[in-house]
Amino acid sequence: MSSHTTEAPRPPAELRSLSLPWAKANLPLTALGVLALLVAPVFVSGMGNSGFYLNLCVLFFIYAVVAQSWNLVLGVAGIFSLAQVAFFAIGGYATALFSAKSDIAPDAIAAWSPWLTIWFAPVAAALFAVVLGLPMLRLRGIYVVLLTLGFQEAVRNFLATGPTVFGRGQGLAPPRLEVAELLGLDRPDVAYYYAALAVFLVSTFAIWKIIYSPTGMALTAMRDAPEYAESRGIDMLRLRLGLFAYSAFFTGLAGGFMSHYLGAISPTTLSFPFLVLLMTMIVVGGWGTFWGPIVGTAMIIVLDEWLRDTLEGGWRLIVFGVLLAVIVIAAPNGLGPWLGERWRRFTQVFREAG
Amino acid sequence: MDMLLQAVWGGIVFGSVYGLMAVGLTLIWGALNFLNMAHGALYVAGGYLAWTLMDMGLPMLPAFALAVAGTAVVGIAMYLATVRPVLGKEGWLNATMISTIAAGIVIENAALLIWGPRNKVMPELIEGDVVVANVVITYHSVAVVALSVLLLMGLQMFLKKSRHGLAVRAVSQQMDAARLMAIPVKRVFLIVMGVSAALAGVAGVLLTPVLVLNPGAGFLPLLKALIVVILGGLGSVKGTIWAALAVGFLESFVQVYLGASWSLPILFLMIVLVLSARPQGFFGQPVAQRL
């Protein structure tokens, strides 16, 4: 053996991020961001309508978790699954079922502590994901759309008309988590902010970890060149099944948290408009990227709030529909990458001139 | 015996209407190769257009005909606005899926703004019913079956005998070769889109008197049509018609013998089983001869 085969050449700088997808995060910047999120309530809680802004933040944290985990399936792995909202609802019901029993609502099974039952949410969602994924993930394209859409409707139909433990059309009313008592804070909305932030940070870290890992690389390879990926020894079904359950786990957790936060869960959670809203978040921000769903969620939540103030009900979804179509047609990679590309072209003029 | 007859008649009615819905979807898949997620919204548009035209005082038949033509126009406009710009580009399968979902949401919410969330009552084509062996058969359902069969036969004739139909089949088999033979592919796409939307409109006009007419009423027909299309083997018109009958009968029998709330779960279970065993559907054919 000659010596030059043992020493691997270093990849050129512009390819390094591709050859090392599991490269480290920018630690100082991340720490700064987390710190900003931690101290934000101190400033916000002094404002006049702080409850409104804190509620928006909680919605952002929870929806961002759902959008990110859906993006993992939709964008990173390229599986066109529409079942994410169903996993969200399954999470909500799983925890409500065991915590919502009371004298006025005797429908549910038990009245255990929500601190215990909230862990049923991610587990139940992941289990359902495996059961649905086994027949579904062998198939491609339109079949996946059909099965996941059918699954969502079957779940909705079953919850609305099935056994009375699910509370039928009324749904269930799980108790709120006593976060304020646990954290020793006197304002429950601030306490909920921190709880949602914790869910957001943990899920985001887990999803970041997957995207920038060899597994994430394998998933992207599977999306872009399935035959090649398989011939390189990637076990397609097992990897996809694992990812599907992983993504459903965090969505279920978000759903469980949301049901305790709102103190209610009903079949209306499984509405098609909610699905379109989440899809808009992913598409606007840029699917298949790490930052896309997070940025998209923030943009859509702000836009949604603004539309609620300025337009009457039906127009909201028309605006989102038009936005979704325009983005898909004009900037298929999402607004973030699109703006980045414009900026690069814009500055290139100066670089060439100078 | 009564229940059996009831179930059989229900199966024929369901089957023929699902056929109308699903053939429209299958035509688009076969020729243009995209999944029209706004098909349910077009169904709703057909229903509302007919209702409005009759509300304005038009007699029933002209109102229905105009509504169907109007739905075709809506469908073509939707195609030009949301599908044409992405067709053929990188990642177009997902892009068309998302843009038609968006188009569907826009159409449905426009309907919500214009007509409100309450159910509208559509009149039946022919009032009255006849009782045969204890089974109530409304004249409307007879008309629905007759019209569906006529339309589907007409569609087959159009595809097999007419020059335009020949062009549609040529495009769906080999688009590049068709273009080389000087077939105006873009115009063929418009024809297919118009015919497909018109079929959804007919289904909307015929089915809403039996089901309900509200802005969200298109979702279930879309789901059923998807099931039928996939069961029949994507893009095969003949397979789709048989699959529509099969799904119609299954649903009707489940409703009569087990109750209506079971029909969707059992349908879902069946499609999972079928897809696990035969991913190309019951009548899936080689790619070259789909229509």
XYZ file of C-alpha atoms in Angstrom:
645
model
C 0.000 0.000 0.000
C 1.346 3.364 -0.884
C 1.110 6.109 1.672
C -1.154 8.505 -0.224
C -4.250 6.231 0.071
C -4.242 6.319 3.874
C -4.365 10.093 4.134
C -7.728 11.449 3.017
C -7.547 14.788 1.225
C -9.277 17.686 2.962
C -12.329 18.856 1.032
C -12.145 22.394 -0.373
C -13.661 25.080 1.830
C -16.820 25.609 -0.229
C -17.680 21.899 -0.035
C -16.879 21.404 3.618
C -20.403 22.051 4.875
C -21.669 19.416 2.420
C -19.064 16.822 3.279
C -19.559 17.344 7.005
C -23.307 17.793 7.426
C -22.949 17.140 11.160
C -20.751 20.172 11.651
C -21.070 22.189 14.881
C -23.501 25.023 15.494
C -22.423 28.601 16.010
C -22.363 28.425 19.813
C -22.070 32.127 20.793
C -24.898 33.107 18.417
C -27.141 30.280 19.640
C -26.479 31.186 23.266
C -27.330 34.803 22.492
C -30.606 33.792 20.829
C -31.643 31.519 23.701
C -30.745 34.233 26.206
C -32.888 36.742 24.303
C -35.834 34.321 24.396
C -35.273 33.750 28.137
C -35.273 37.410 29.141
C -37.946 38.546 26.646
C -40.869 38.029 29.100
C -39.191 40.343 31.607
C -39.666 43.206 29.170
C -42.939 42.035 27.632
C -44.721 41.423 30.958
C -44.424 45.113 31.805
C -46.391 46.134 28.724
C -50.100 46.917 28.717
C -51.457 43.938 26.795
C -48.647 41.565 27.688
C -51.021 38.595 27.871
C -51.750 38.966 24.160
C -48.082 38.975 23.185
C -47.200 36.101 25.516
C -50.047 34.075 24.007
C -48.704 34.791 20.518
C -45.266 33.595 21.631
C -46.712 30.349 23.008
C -48.590 29.784 19.739
C -45.369 30.456 17.831
C -43.351 27.980 19.911
C -45.916 25.201 19.571
C -46.741 25.707 15.891
C -43.037 26.007 15.106
C -42.524 22.540 16.615
C -45.301 21.105 14.429
C -44.066 22.914 11.315
C -40.490 21.773 11.922
C -41.388 18.150 12.469
C -43.690 18.163 9.455
C -40.919 19.748 7.398
C -38.703 16.851 8.439
C -41.104 14.471 6.677
C -42.258 16.753 3.860
C -39.139 18.694 2.996
C -36.113 16.795 4.249
C -37.330 13.276 3.454
C -39.682 14.265 0.611
C -42.630 12.166 1.819
C -45.839 13.986 0.909
C -47.681 13.086 4.102
C -50.720 15.105 5.168
C -51.105 13.228 8.468
C -49.265 15.673 10.708
C -52.406 17.426 11.947
C -53.837 14.020 12.834
C -50.751 13.285 14.982
C -51.174 16.679 16.642
C -54.772 15.814 17.502
C -53.879 12.281 18.595
C -51.371 13.771 21.018
C -53.983 16.125 22.391
C -56.548 13.378 22.830
C -54.052 10.917 24.347
C -53.309 13.198 27.266
C -56.862 14.569 27.592
C -58.320 11.065 27.712
C -56.495 10.264 30.962
C -56.640 13.656 32.659
C -59.972 15.234 31.737
C -62.399 13.159 33.819
C -64.406 15.300 36.235
C -67.879 15.582 37.737
C -69.189 17.779 34.946
C -67.392 15.833 32.199
C -67.544 12.119 33.078
C -66.702 11.021 29.529
C -62.926 10.611 29.786
C -61.205 7.561 31.272
C -59.325 8.974 34.261
C -58.348 12.137 36.121
C -54.626 11.588 36.497
C -52.162 14.414 36.870
C -51.537 16.198 33.560
C -47.814 16.125 34.380
C -47.990 12.348 33.913
C -50.469 12.116 31.065
C -48.763 14.694 28.829
C -46.107 12.049 28.178
C -48.754 9.763 26.690
C -49.165 12.325 23.896
C -45.840 11.917 22.059
C -45.818 8.146 22.619
C -49.322 7.688 21.236
C -48.586 9.854 18.209
C -45.376 7.932 17.473
C -47.200 4.596 17.808
C -49.877 5.712 15.359
C -47.153 6.907 13.016
C -45.584 3.446 12.987
C -48.946 1.759 12.380
C -49.784 4.131 9.533
C -46.239 4.194 8.216
C -45.885 0.439 7.775
C -48.262 0.191 4.810
C -47.853 3.809 3.685
C -44.112 4.405 3.522
C -43.533 1.659 0.955
C -45.579 3.739 -1.479
C -44.822 6.991 -3.254
C -46.393 10.271 -4.330
C -50.123 10.246 -4.851
C -50.642 7.052 -2.808
C -49.089 8.700 0.228
C -51.389 11.694 -0.219
C -54.429 9.450 -0.402
C -53.553 7.303 2.605
C -52.622 10.205 4.874
C -55.635 12.297 3.845
C -57.855 9.257 4.391
C -56.206 8.657 7.761
C -56.862 12.239 8.848
C -60.520 12.040 7.820
C -60.986 8.582 9.371
C -59.533 9.828 12.678
C -61.720 12.950 12.606
C -64.807 10.922 11.769
C -64.049 8.366 14.492
C -63.450 11.030 17.150
C -66.597 12.953 16.207
C -68.997 10.009 15.944
C -67.240 7.143 17.722
C -67.227 6.038 21.384
C -68.368 8.595 23.966
C -65.007 8.507 25.814
C -63.770 10.908 23.151
C -66.561 13.342 23.917
C -67.886 13.161 20.330
C -68.239 16.577 18.650
C -67.712 18.485 21.918
C -64.333 16.966 22.571
C -62.642 16.913 25.972
C -61.561 19.573 28.438
C -58.217 18.580 29.988
C -57.044 20.545 33.054
C -54.338 23.185 32.660
C -50.765 22.379 33.620
C -49.830 24.126 36.859
C -46.603 25.546 35.487
C -46.727 28.742 37.539
C -46.810 26.802 40.833
C -43.960 24.592 39.658
C -41.744 27.491 38.626
C -42.749 29.661 41.568
C -44.005 32.460 39.307
C -47.059 34.524 40.104
C -48.133 34.997 36.477
C -49.431 31.870 34.700
C -48.991 33.414 31.223
C -45.287 34.020 31.839
C -44.952 30.498 33.233
C -46.628 29.059 30.133
C -44.240 31.066 27.982
C -41.306 29.300 29.625
C -42.937 25.872 29.384
C -43.639 26.351 25.673
C -40.124 27.683 25.193
C -38.761 24.504 26.778
C -40.812 22.330 24.411
C -39.655 24.462 21.482
C -35.958 24.407 22.401
C -35.819 20.676 23.076
C -37.695 19.792 19.869
C -35.732 22.247 17.761
C -32.460 20.863 19.059
C -33.574 17.298 18.315
C -34.675 18.243 14.799
C -31.499 20.244 14.133
C -29.516 17.231 15.276
C -31.271 14.961 12.789
C -31.033 17.315 9.809
C -27.280 17.877 10.261
C -26.357 14.264 10.841
C -25.451 11.293 8.664
C -29.089 10.250 9.030
C -30.217 13.588 7.616
C -27.804 13.090 4.748
C -29.271 9.642 4.101
C -32.800 11.104 4.149
C -31.935 13.789 1.617
C -30.208 11.219 -0.552
C -33.329 9.081 -0.375
C -35.436 12.056 -1.474
C -33.218 13.147 -4.360
C -31.968 9.811 -5.691
C -33.899 6.904 -4.158
C -32.385 4.177 -6.332
C -28.851 5.353 -5.703
C -29.448 5.717 -1.973
C -30.803 2.196 -1.770
C -27.931 0.786 -3.769
C -25.559 2.407 -1.287
C -27.142 0.324 1.457
C -29.714 2.676 2.978
C -32.626 0.687 4.382
C -35.374 2.892 2.983
C -38.383 1.592 4.907
C -36.649 1.408 8.277
C -35.167 4.870 7.990
C -38.425 6.423 6.819
C -40.404 4.636 9.515
C -37.999 5.871 12.168
C -38.202 9.423 10.860
C -41.987 9.298 10.625
C -42.251 8.200 14.260
C -39.616 10.749 15.343
C -41.518 13.552 13.633
C -44.849 12.376 15.061
C -43.292 12.209 18.543
C -42.618 15.966 18.684
C -45.881 16.824 16.951
C -47.724 14.710 19.515
C -45.903 16.474 22.337
C -46.902 19.831 20.875
C -50.497 18.625 20.541
C -50.560 17.420 24.134
C -49.139 20.703 25.393
C -51.624 22.680 23.314
C -54.621 20.767 24.641
C -53.569 21.560 28.226
C -52.759 25.155 27.346
C -56.158 25.759 25.741
C -57.939 23.450 28.182
C -59.812 21.934 25.245
C -59.416 19.464 22.383
C -62.115 18.628 19.849
C -62.452 17.129 16.349
C -62.279 20.651 14.866
C -58.518 20.484 15.504
C -58.372 18.181 12.484
C -59.671 20.818 10.094
C -58.267 21.195 6.592
C -57.684 24.968 7.013
C -55.324 24.270 9.946
C -53.402 21.895 7.701
C -53.183 24.562 5.003
C -51.979 27.115 7.569
C -49.161 24.798 8.682
C -48.286 24.013 5.084
C -48.099 27.735 4.318
C -45.680 28.179 7.234
C -43.358 25.539 5.803
C -43.601 26.623 2.167
C -43.213 30.341 2.881
C -40.170 29.830 5.057
C -38.553 27.356 2.710
C -39.078 23.635 2.972
C -36.298 21.152 3.446
C -34.228 23.725 5.322
C -33.663 24.015 9.057
C -34.579 27.692 9.423
C -37.460 27.676 6.915
C -40.289 26.404 9.116
C -39.207 28.524 12.093
C -39.079 31.762 10.098
C -42.253 30.798 8.215
C -44.156 30.138 11.448
C -43.179 33.539 12.841
C -44.196 35.301 9.625
C -47.529 33.505 9.309
C -48.478 34.015 12.962
C -47.841 37.754 12.701
C -49.672 37.941 9.364
C -52.564 35.884 10.737
C -52.949 38.211 13.723
C -52.832 41.269 11.475
C -55.428 39.777 9.092
C -57.719 38.965 11.991
C -57.759 42.668 12.877
C -58.175 44.033 9.376
C -60.296 41.575 7.382
C -63.431 39.577 8.029
C -63.267 35.826 8.576
C -63.381 34.237 5.136
C -60.692 36.493 3.647
C -57.972 35.136 5.944
C -57.807 31.766 4.231
C -58.113 33.312 0.781
C -55.042 35.404 1.544
C -53.166 32.331 2.762
C -54.251 30.315 -0.272
C -53.073 33.014 -2.674
C -49.835 33.405 -0.715
C -49.236 29.649 -0.833
C -49.832 29.495 -4.585
C -47.703 32.563 -5.322
C -44.780 31.246 -3.274
C -44.927 27.798 -4.867
C -44.984 29.331 -8.337
C -42.576 32.241 -7.934
C -40.206 31.081 -5.199
C -40.511 27.288 -4.869
C -37.650 27.142 -2.373
C -39.415 29.522 -0.017
C -39.110 33.193 0.745
C -35.880 32.954 2.731
C -33.744 31.255 0.038
C -35.448 33.442 -2.591
C -34.460 36.645 -0.809
C -30.964 35.257 -0.238
C -30.623 34.576 -3.940
C -31.827 38.114 -4.842
C -29.333 39.575 -2.356
C -26.494 37.487 -3.775
C -27.282 38.607 -7.318
C -27.641 42.193 -6.167
C -24.280 42.249 -4.424
C -22.609 40.342 -7.257
C -23.019 43.410 -9.444
C -20.893 45.402 -7.001
C -18.365 42.650 -6.525
C -17.849 42.387 -10.273
C -17.631 46.150 -10.594
C -15.187 46.483 -7.734
C -84.280 -9.273 0.738
C -85.511 -5.688 1.008
C -82.221 -4.671 2.527
C -80.302 -6.432 -0.208
C -82.256 -4.601 -2.921
C -81.787 -1.342 -1.044
C -78.054 -1.925 -0.887
C -77.815 -2.880 -4.561
C -79.710 0.211 -5.711
C -77.631 2.413 -3.407
C -74.485 0.864 -4.837
C -75.549 1.671 -8.387
C -76.348 5.293 -7.483
C -73.161 5.886 -5.449
C -71.076 4.096 -8.037
C -72.271 6.163 -10.970
C -71.716 9.480 -9.184
C -68.273 8.474 -7.890
C -67.540 7.487 -11.466
C -68.302 11.045 -12.631
C -66.098 12.583 -9.939
C -63.252 10.148 -10.332
C -63.088 10.084 -14.129
C -62.383 13.812 -14.063
C -59.453 13.251 -11.705
C -58.169 10.313 -13.698
C -58.304 12.211 -17.007
C -56.078 14.919 -15.567
C -53.691 12.423 -14.037
C -53.485 10.506 -17.302
C -52.948 13.464 -19.616
C -51.321 16.153 -17.499
C -49.774 13.993 -14.795
C -50.773 15.999 -11.784
C -53.153 15.401 -8.912
C -55.882 18.014 -8.809
C -56.529 18.577 -5.106
C -59.032 21.311 -6.028
C -61.411 18.806 -7.648
C -63.654 18.895 -4.567
C -63.753 22.691 -4.703
C -64.844 22.522 -8.359
C -67.628 20.153 -7.305
C -68.777 22.746 -4.763
C -68.499 25.525 -7.345
C -70.785 23.574 -9.701
C -73.405 23.178 -6.977
C -73.350 26.844 -5.979
C -73.437 28.119 -9.559
C -76.536 26.024 -10.262
C -78.175 27.195 -7.044
C -77.469 30.852 -7.788
C -78.683 30.672 -11.390
C -81.945 29.105 -10.234
C -82.193 31.642 -7.435
C -82.004 34.317 -10.122
C -85.048 32.756 -11.754
C -83.592 30.606 -14.525
C -85.416 27.345 -15.276
C -83.714 24.222 -14.007
C -82.161 22.705 -17.114
C -80.559 25.869 -18.555
C -79.332 26.718 -15.059
C -77.675 23.315 -14.728
C -76.120 23.508 -18.181
C -74.776 27.005 -17.512
C -73.453 25.914 -14.118
C -71.543 23.030 -15.691
C -70.082 25.341 -18.333
C -69.225 27.841 -15.588
C -67.407 25.171 -13.593
C -65.366 24.320 -16.673
C -64.390 27.988 -16.934
C -63.449 28.099 -13.236
C -61.381 24.942 -13.686
C -59.529 26.322 -16.709
C -58.891 29.627 -14.952
C -57.532 27.742 -11.946
C -55.303 25.675 -14.212
C -53.916 28.740 -15.977
C -53.295 30.573 -12.712
C -51.833 27.875 -10.508
C -50.817 24.786 -12.482
C -49.520 25.969 -15.842
C -46.682 28.075 -14.329
C -45.172 25.113 -12.456
C -45.955 22.251 -14.828
C -42.804 20.531 -16.009
C -40.479 22.464 -13.706
C -38.270 20.819 -11.107
C -40.328 19.301 -8.289
C -43.564 19.994 -10.150
C -45.421 17.001 -8.699
C -45.260 18.444 -5.187
C -45.632 21.992 -6.483
C -48.852 21.244 -8.405
C -50.195 19.363 -5.390
C -49.592 22.376 -3.137
C -50.788 24.956 -5.641
C -54.032 23.048 -6.284
C -54.570 22.679 -2.520
C -54.150 26.453 -2.379
C -56.562 26.962 -5.289
C -59.107 24.706 -3.605
C -58.901 26.640 -0.341
C -59.337 29.930 -2.228
C -62.399 28.677 -4.141
C -64.007 27.202 -1.028
C -63.480 30.339 1.033
C -64.703 32.532 -1.806
C -67.864 30.403 -1.687
C -67.971 30.923 2.074
C -67.768 34.698 1.635
C -70.370 34.819 -1.130
C -72.898 32.254 0.052
C -72.217 31.893 3.782
C -71.633 28.772 5.861
C -75.271 27.560 5.966
C -76.442 24.619 3.865
C -78.271 25.506 0.668
C -81.105 23.301 -0.548
C -80.780 22.156 -4.127
C -83.980 20.958 -5.836
C -84.060 17.512 -7.399
C -84.114 17.093 -11.149
C -87.455 15.280 -11.063
C -89.562 15.257 -7.909
C -91.278 12.143 -6.630
C -90.434 8.492 -6.124
C -91.623 4.998 -6.825
C -91.610 2.018 -4.448
C -90.308 -1.217 -5.946
C -90.321 -4.249 -3.630
C -90.284 -2.013 -0.524
C -87.287 -0.034 -1.800
C -87.905 3.683 -2.277
C -86.426 4.762 -5.590
C -86.516 8.506 -6.175
C -86.865 9.666 -9.750
C -83.885 11.904 -9.086
C -81.620 8.938 -8.402
C -82.817 7.252 -11.609
C -81.998 10.427 -13.510
C -78.591 10.595 -11.829
C -77.731 7.052 -12.841
C -78.988 7.530 -16.404
C -77.117 10.803 -16.852
C -73.901 9.408 -15.385
C -73.957 6.376 -17.630
C -74.695 8.539 -20.679
C -71.913 10.982 -19.830
C -69.347 8.266 -19.164
C -70.278 6.516 -22.411
C -70.052 9.855 -24.200
C -66.616 10.414 -22.689
C -65.430 7.005 -23.858
C -66.769 7.795 -27.348
C -65.048 11.183 -27.262
C -61.736 9.619 -26.302
C -61.969 6.722 -28.731
C -63.662 8.213 -31.815
C -63.136 11.953 -32.038
C -60.014 13.723 -33.261
C -59.720 15.676 -30.020
C -60.064 12.480 -28.019
C -57.340 10.916 -30.125
C -55.149 13.924 -29.361
C -55.833 13.584 -25.638
C -54.873 9.920 -25.712
C -51.773 10.630 -27.752
C -50.650 13.308 -25.303
C -51.239 11.073 -22.303
C -49.230 8.248 -23.843
C -46.251 10.125 -25.190
C -46.286 13.878 -24.874
C -43.104 14.508 -26.836
C -44.140 12.285 -29.727
C -47.549 13.940 -29.751
C -45.913 17.345 -29.962
C -43.767 16.151 -32.865
C -46.946 15.048 -34.661
C -48.073 18.702 -34.504
C -50.690 18.088 -31.821
C -51.219 21.390 -29.999
C -50.338 20.014 -26.560
C -51.203 23.193 -24.683
C -54.682 23.280 -26.187
C -55.180 19.601 -25.405
C -54.312 20.369 -21.778
C -56.987 23.062 -21.725
C -59.550 20.668 -23.221
C -58.739 17.998 -20.633
C -58.922 20.507 -17.801
C -62.234 21.854 -19.073
C -63.790 18.402 -19.492
C -62.548 17.310 -16.069
C -63.870 20.429 -14.332
C -67.184 20.096 -16.175
C -67.511 16.515 -14.904
C -66.878 17.745 -11.350
C -69.537 20.402 -11.969
C -72.041 17.786 -13.158
C -71.330 15.739 -10.048
C -71.848 18.848 -7.925
C -75.166 19.648 -9.585
C -76.453 16.067 -9.380
C -75.171 15.062 -5.968
C -75.831 18.144 -3.849
C -79.623 17.571 -3.804
C -78.911 14.186 -2.159
C -75.982 15.203 0.056
C -75.497 18.782 1.273
C -74.300 21.990 -0.351
C -71.968 24.060 1.826
C -68.468 25.467 1.256
C -66.729 22.439 2.768
C -68.928 19.831 1.085
C -66.330 18.962 -1.548
C -63.856 17.271 0.777
C -65.545 13.883 1.085
C -66.300 13.554 -2.651
C -62.647 14.396 -3.342
C -61.485 11.735 -0.888
C -63.841 9.120 -2.372
C -62.795 10.052 -5.896
C -59.140 9.664 -4.887
C -59.861 6.221 -3.480
C -61.672 5.250 -6.682
C -58.928 6.610 -8.932
C -56.194 4.738 -7.118
C -58.207 1.545 -6.864
C -58.877 1.693 -10.597
C -55.230 2.109 -11.479
C -54.147 5.692 -12.038
C -55.159 7.182 -15.352
C -57.274 4.285 -16.603
C -60.802 5.430 -17.494
C -62.267 1.951 -17.786
C -60.644 0.829 -14.530
C -61.934 3.936 -12.803
C -65.525 3.202 -13.785
C -65.323 -0.361 -12.448
C -63.610 0.833 -9.292
C -66.317 3.465 -8.800
C -68.968 0.750 -8.924
C -66.959 -1.436 -6.549
C -66.526 1.394 -4.035
C -70.168 2.423 -4.444
C -71.390 -1.109 -3.736
C -69.052 -1.568 -0.789
C -70.171 1.702 0.739
C -73.832 1.022 0.134
C -73.664 -2.467 1.668
C -71.743 -1.208 4.691
C -74.288 1.571 5.191
C -77.275 -0.716 4.940
C -75.907 -3.564 7.062
C -73.498 -1.881 9.524
C -74.441 1.807 9.624
C -73.149 4.968 7.964
C -70.352 5.734 10.446
C -68.527 2.550 9.429
C -68.293 3.294 5.722
C -65.188 5.479 5.849
C -63.085 3.320 8.214
C -63.881 0.166 6.206
C -63.150 1.920 2.926
C -59.860 3.110 4.372
C -58.955 -0.373 5.584
C -59.778 -1.810 2.183
C -57.613 0.682 0.326
C -54.703 -0.032 2.697
C -55.057 -3.765 2.037
C -55.360 -3.317 -1.729
C -52.354 -1.009 -1.903
C -50.253 -3.367 0.187
C -51.014 -6.253 -2.154
C -51.301 -4.481 -5.509
C -49.795 -0.980 -5.524
C -50.872 -0.328 -9.136
C -54.570 -0.795 -8.298
C -56.963 -3.411 -9.621
C -56.893 -2.324 -13.230
C -53.458 -0.751 -13.408
C -52.044 -1.097 -16.900
C -48.668 -0.537 -18.457
C -47.884 3.165 -18.677
C -48.270 3.290 -22.460
C -52.026 2.572 -22.598
C -53.687 4.349 -19.763
C -56.653 6.100 -21.334
